[in-house]
Amino acid sequence: MKLSITVVIAIVNLCFQSANAQSEPIITEDFKPSSVNQPEKIFPQVNSQRRVRTSISAPNASKVQLDIGGVKYDMKKDEKGVWTGESNPQDEGFHYYQLNIDGASVPDPGSLYFYGAGRWGSGIEIPSADQDFFALKNVPHGLVSENIYFSKLTNSFRRCFVYTPDGYNENTKTRYPVLYLQHGSFEDETGWSSQGKANLILDNLIASKKAVPMIIVMDNGYAYKDQKNTPSDKNKPRESIFEEVLIKEVIPMIDAKFRTIPKRENRAIAGLSMGANQTMRIMMNHLDTFSYYGGFSGTANYPNSDTIDVSSFLDGKYKDGNALNKQIKLFWLGLGTKEPAPFPKSVGAFRNMLEQQGIKYEYYESPETAHEWLTWRRCLNEFAGKLFK
Amino acid sequence: MKLSITVVIAIVNLCFQSANAQSEPIITEDFKPSSVNQPEKIFPQVNSQRRVRTSISAPNASKVQLDIGGVKYDMKKDEKGVWTGESNPQDEGFHYYQLNIDGASVPDPGSLYFYGAGRWGSGIEIPSADQDFFALKNVPHGLVSENIYFSKLTNSFRRCFVYTPDGYNENTKTRYPVLYLQHGSFEDETGWSSQGKANLILDNLIASKKAVPMIIVMDNGYAYKDQKNTPSDKNKPRESIFEEVLIKEVIPMIDAKFRTIPKRENRAIAGLSMGANQTMRIMMNHLDTFSYYGGFSGTANYPNSDTIDVSSFLDGKYKDGNALNKQIKLFWLGLGTKEPAPFPKSVGAFRNMLEQQGIKYEYYESPETAHEWLTWRRCLNEFAGKLFK
């Protein structure tokens, strides 16, 4: 009897599916503590298959699960009441996760905590082949400063983090260009210099002369008008005034407090996801203020994937491609190859519009990453090296 | 029948004890979300009795407890599977706490997280009558900078946080005095500018001209020799080299990187608990480096309460009281009135020694606080106002 190659493949596939369904996955026992564990904590761990193993003592619990990447994995209890379990292989890079103990979703007491997904909670780092670019190395390090300010526009205290490159404090005559860098939805101003590694990425780029020394300002993208005095508007959705806060409050404050070069040629603006959307609008509304733009995993037509009508999109700001090519020094877009809908099609529709309008831009794809921080670290690494040159 | 007043008091006491044992405590229903909750989170809450109320959804749990102040309080489940419970009244100020779900000790997903008690975990703020001195107010704010450095002595990356007062960045000709400020045991370099509120305390003091503008350096008090190359020493207890790291690495780095006044007259050193002990030794070994000392809830004879033998204590550094009075501009000690053993007696024995030696010092007591952060915030507030004047 002769079998066609197609039939052989089908049989092999069936065997594999059957094996997967009936038997436990083969787990490689080379787990190591995650690089973002709390001091001295042995769990969570990651192995060479990129599986996550968590462990927690919960002697009286009836069910404990590891909740990562949208999947809940049952953990198993040993005779001492310690529950341990593993996830399927995860993408390289940083992921938020949590534990679930008898129905309660809680942070893992073993991990450090990060703000994302709308909460402070656990995160884990799956080593990536290219992790050297964001590693903590023995190179000169810049400072990350917490800068608290009172915003009259929002009638509230707000905060931005400011990266100043090595040498900023000593070279008191030198002035620096500035990158305004924004987080995504359900994240905040802490993200870029924590799980985003923006400071280490720039330290490494600057030390190897791949980027020029620059200041980076990381503010909070959520900003609303003070509603204390307008009780009648309580039930209306809040209108973001982040653009106004950035232009009228943050930039003047940064230019006054830090030794910036306060010109459009020396200002860049970039963001990830919601931040890409926000900063693109701000860029196009303020070409007198910025000349470099970076959009990481997002464009202003989000979540739409339809053909863009340039006459109406962003008030026609993309109508005159020739004029934009003269004004914009760099228009840069990045996306992970594993991003979910609607990002690929939405960014695709935006790129089609740029091409139709003859607008010059650069496009980068992060291999094998989705809508997560390794995509954005790589985007920043690529983008920052092209600024202010 | 006539009853003596003593008998009446005894009967009243018995009634109270009986009431406490048999009935539920009367809980005032004026709970408000804690000031250190995660954004938008309604729980944990605090009421005017200074009780803490926590709440968590754990529909399948059989027992959930609030663990605060060394006591575990049973929480109660409602029909939706949400557990809620209250603590007894707590002291004013900041406390670490956690939840216990069927035997698992975990952070409360409602609170912000702080490093203390040897872990990143939940904290809560019980409003205090004097909280204005550490409140976030519309005054000029200094910056808190994260400063990463490679330590050759420990062969590791270390980190300090550096507070620079408002105006530091703009007044590039001005040089500033420096306070080196240390955390306690099982805490780290993040404590003073987070739950310690050091930056807000100084912002408020400087704005009201109660303190002179100064730089504050907050390093990590745990520092050990690199043990990678000495495997034979693995089982020996690690010897702290924090004094060496501070004197040989941190101070030269700070004096090079920041515009300090690099003289003993313009340097202070202080710490809390373990940090008070450490910095007292460092002060006495380096009177050529520091002229102001602050010991918050701790002295170098800890945990001993015996009469101090000045000929041997700290290598006889306190023998010559007259000489010390000329060299030391301020020797300042602080303690909470509710501190547990051995602090009151240990600090008491130290004060007796100072008095016997005729050494001038100032002593402050924080009313109604124990070995916790409100004591230390108050100490810093009192101490910082006396520096560099």
PDB file of N, CA, C and O in Angstrom, chain B residues 244-268:
ATOM      1  N   GLU B 244      31.805  51.182  53.917  1.00  0.00           N
ATOM      2  CA  GLU B 244      32.827  51.358  52.880  1.00  0.00           C
ATOM      3  C   GLU B 244      32.192  51.833  51.561  1.00  0.00           C
ATOM      4  O   GLU B 244      32.718  52.720  50.879  1.00  0.00           O
ATOM      5  N   VAL B 245      31.063  51.215  51.210  1.00  0.00           N
ATOM      6  CA  VAL B 245      30.382  51.595  49.963  1.00  0.00           C
ATOM      7  C   VAL B 245      29.963  53.067  50.032  1.00  0.00           C
ATOM      8  O   VAL B 245      30.170  53.833  49.083  1.00  0.00           O
ATOM      9  N   LEU B 246      29.398  53.468  51.172  1.00  0.00           N
ATOM     10  CA  LEU B 246      28.929  54.853  51.292  1.00  0.00           C
ATOM     11  C   LEU B 246      30.099  55.838  51.210  1.00  0.00           C
ATOM     12  O   LEU B 246      30.039  56.823  50.457  1.00  0.00           O
ATOM     13  N   ILE B 247      31.146  55.560  51.974  1.00  0.00           N
ATOM     14  CA  ILE B 247      32.263  56.505  52.061  1.00  0.00           C
ATOM     15  C   ILE B 247      33.103  56.518  50.777  1.00  0.00           C
ATOM     16  O   ILE B 247      33.467  57.586  50.268  1.00  0.00           O
ATOM     17  N   LYS B 248      33.390  55.343  50.239  1.00  0.00           N
ATOM     18  CA  LYS B 248      34.319  55.269  49.101  1.00  0.00           C
ATOM     19  C   LYS B 248      33.649  55.351  47.738  1.00  0.00           C
ATOM     20  O   LYS B 248      34.310  55.685  46.753  1.00  0.00           O
ATOM     21  N   GLU B 249      32.390  54.982  47.673  1.00  0.00           N
ATOM     22  CA  GLU B 249      31.739  54.977  46.357  1.00  0.00           C
ATOM     23  C   GLU B 249      30.605  55.999  46.243  1.00  0.00           C
ATOM     24  O   GLU B 249      30.585  56.803  45.313  1.00  0.00           O
ATOM     25  N   VAL B 250      29.670  55.978  47.213  1.00  0.00           N
ATOM     26  CA  VAL B 250      28.473  56.807  47.050  1.00  0.00           C
ATOM     27  C   VAL B 250      28.796  58.295  47.189  1.00  0.00           C
ATOM     28  O   VAL B 250      28.442  59.101  46.317  1.00  0.00           O
ATOM     29  N   ILE B 251      29.483  58.667  48.263  1.00  0.00           N
ATOM     30  CA  ILE B 251      29.734  60.103  48.483  1.00  0.00           C
ATOM     31  C   ILE B 251      30.582  60.703  47.355  1.00  0.00           C
ATOM     32  O   ILE B 251      30.222  61.761  46.815  1.00  0.00           O
ATOM     33  N   PRO B 252      31.681  60.046  46.940  1.00  0.00           N
ATOM     34  CA  PRO B 252      32.419  60.616  45.799  1.00  0.00           C
ATOM     35  C   PRO B 252      31.561  60.733  44.532  1.00  0.00           C
ATOM     36  O   PRO B 252      31.659  61.730  43.803  1.00  0.00           O
ATOM     37  N   MET B 253      30.714  59.741  44.285  1.00  0.00           N
ATOM     38  CA  MET B 253      29.833  59.799  43.103  1.00  0.00           C
ATOM     39  C   MET B 253      28.862  60.967  43.202  1.00  0.00           C
ATOM     40  O   MET B 253      28.673  61.717  42.236  1.00  0.00           O
ATOM     41  N   ILE B 254      28.248  61.122  44.381  1.00  0.00           N
ATOM     42  CA  ILE B 254      27.276  62.211  44.562  1.00  0.00           C
ATOM     43  C   ILE B 254      27.973  63.564  44.432  1.00  0.00           C
ATOM     44  O   ILE B 254      27.472  64.483  43.769  1.00  0.00           O
ATOM     45  N   ASP B 255      29.158  63.697  45.035  1.00  0.00           N
ATOM     46  CA  ASP B 255      29.881  64.968  44.944  1.00  0.00           C
ATOM     47  C   ASP B 255      30.318  65.273  43.507  1.00  0.00           C
ATOM     48  O   ASP B 255      30.488  66.441  43.147  1.00  0.00           O
ATOM     49  N   ALA B 256      30.509  64.231  42.697  1.00  0.00           N
ATOM     50  CA  ALA B 256      30.901  64.449  41.293  1.00  0.00           C
ATOM     51  C   ALA B 256      29.689  64.740  40.417  1.00  0.00           C
ATOM     52  O   ALA B 256      29.752  65.560  39.501  1.00  0.00           O
ATOM     53  N   LYS B 257      28.581  64.078  40.707  1.00  0.00           N
ATOM     54  CA  LYS B 257      27.419  64.140  39.811  1.00  0.00           C
ATOM     55  C   LYS B 257      26.456  65.266  40.162  1.00  0.00           C
ATOM     56  O   LYS B 257      25.741  65.766  39.292  1.00  0.00           O
ATOM     57  N   PHE B 258      26.436  65.660  41.436  1.00  0.00           N
ATOM     58  CA  PHE B 258      25.515  66.714  41.870  1.00  0.00           C
ATOM     59  C   PHE B 258      26.304  67.901  42.420  1.00  0.00           C
ATOM     60  O   PHE B 258      27.432  67.736  42.876  1.00  0.00           O
ATOM     61  N   ARG B 259      25.695  69.079  42.387  1.00  0.00           N
ATOM     62  CA  ARG B 259      26.373  70.293  42.854  1.00  0.00           C
ATOM     63  C   ARG B 259      26.230  70.379  44.369  1.00  0.00           C
ATOM     64  O   ARG B 259      25.398  71.115  44.908  1.00  0.00           O
ATOM     65  N   THR B 260      27.069  69.609  45.059  1.00  0.00           N
ATOM     66  CA  THR B 260      27.065  69.574  46.516  1.00  0.00           C
ATOM     67  C   THR B 260      28.075  70.585  47.058  1.00  0.00           C
ATOM     68  O   THR B 260      28.927  71.086  46.319  1.00  0.00           O
ATOM     69  N   ILE B 261      27.990  70.843  48.368  1.00  0.00           N
ATOM     70  CA  ILE B 261      29.105  71.519  49.058  1.00  0.00           C
ATOM     71  C   ILE B 261      29.841  70.383  49.760  1.00  0.00           C
ATOM     72  O   ILE B 261      29.370  69.874  50.775  1.00  0.00           O
ATOM     73  N   PRO B 262      30.968  69.959  49.208  1.00  0.00           N
ATOM     74  CA  PRO B 262      31.589  68.697  49.669  1.00  0.00           C
ATOM     75  C   PRO B 262      32.444  68.874  50.918  1.00  0.00           C
ATOM     76  O   PRO B 262      33.629  68.583  50.923  1.00  0.00           O
ATOM     77  N   LYS B 263      31.824  69.364  51.990  1.00  0.00           N
ATOM     78  CA  LYS B 263      32.543  69.588  53.251  1.00  0.00           C
ATOM     79  C   LYS B 263      31.749  69.000  54.404  1.00  0.00           C
ATOM     80  O   LYS B 263      30.529  68.923  54.342  1.00  0.00           O
ATOM     81  N   ARG B 264      32.449  68.669  55.476  1.00  0.00           N
ATOM     82  CA  ARG B 264      31.777  68.073  56.623  1.00  0.00           C
ATOM     83  C   ARG B 264      30.708  68.989  57.225  1.00  0.00           C
ATOM     84  O   ARG B 264      29.681  68.514  57.701  1.00  0.00           O
ATOM     85  N   GLU B 265      30.935  70.285  57.156  1.00  0.00           N
ATOM     86  CA  GLU B 265      29.958  71.234  57.713  1.00  0.00           C
ATOM     87  C   GLU B 265      28.648  71.208  56.932  1.00  0.00           C
ATOM     88  O   GLU B 265      27.635  71.733  57.402  1.00  0.00           O
ATOM     89  N   ASN B 266      28.698  70.665  55.746  1.00  0.00           N
ATOM     90  CA  ASN B 266      27.525  70.669  54.873  1.00  0.00           C
ATOM     91  C   ASN B 266      27.031  69.264  54.552  1.00  0.00           C
ATOM     92  O   ASN B 266      26.370  69.044  53.552  1.00  0.00           O
ATOM     93  N   ARG B 267      27.416  68.331  55.438  1.00  0.00           N
ATOM     94  CA  ARG B 267      26.922  66.955  55.265  1.00  0.00           C
ATOM     95  C   ARG B 267      26.295  66.471  56.566  1.00  0.00           C
ATOM     96  O   ARG B 267      26.891  66.614  57.632  1.00  0.00           O
ATOM     97  N   ALA B 268      25.096  65.876  56.415  1.00  0.00           N
ATOM     98  CA  ALA B 268      24.414  65.245  57.545  1.00  0.00           C
ATOM     99  C   ALA B 268      24.189  63.787  57.204  1.00  0.00           C
ATOM    100  O   ALA B 268      24.154  63.416  56.029  1.00  0.00           O
TER     101      ALA B 268
END
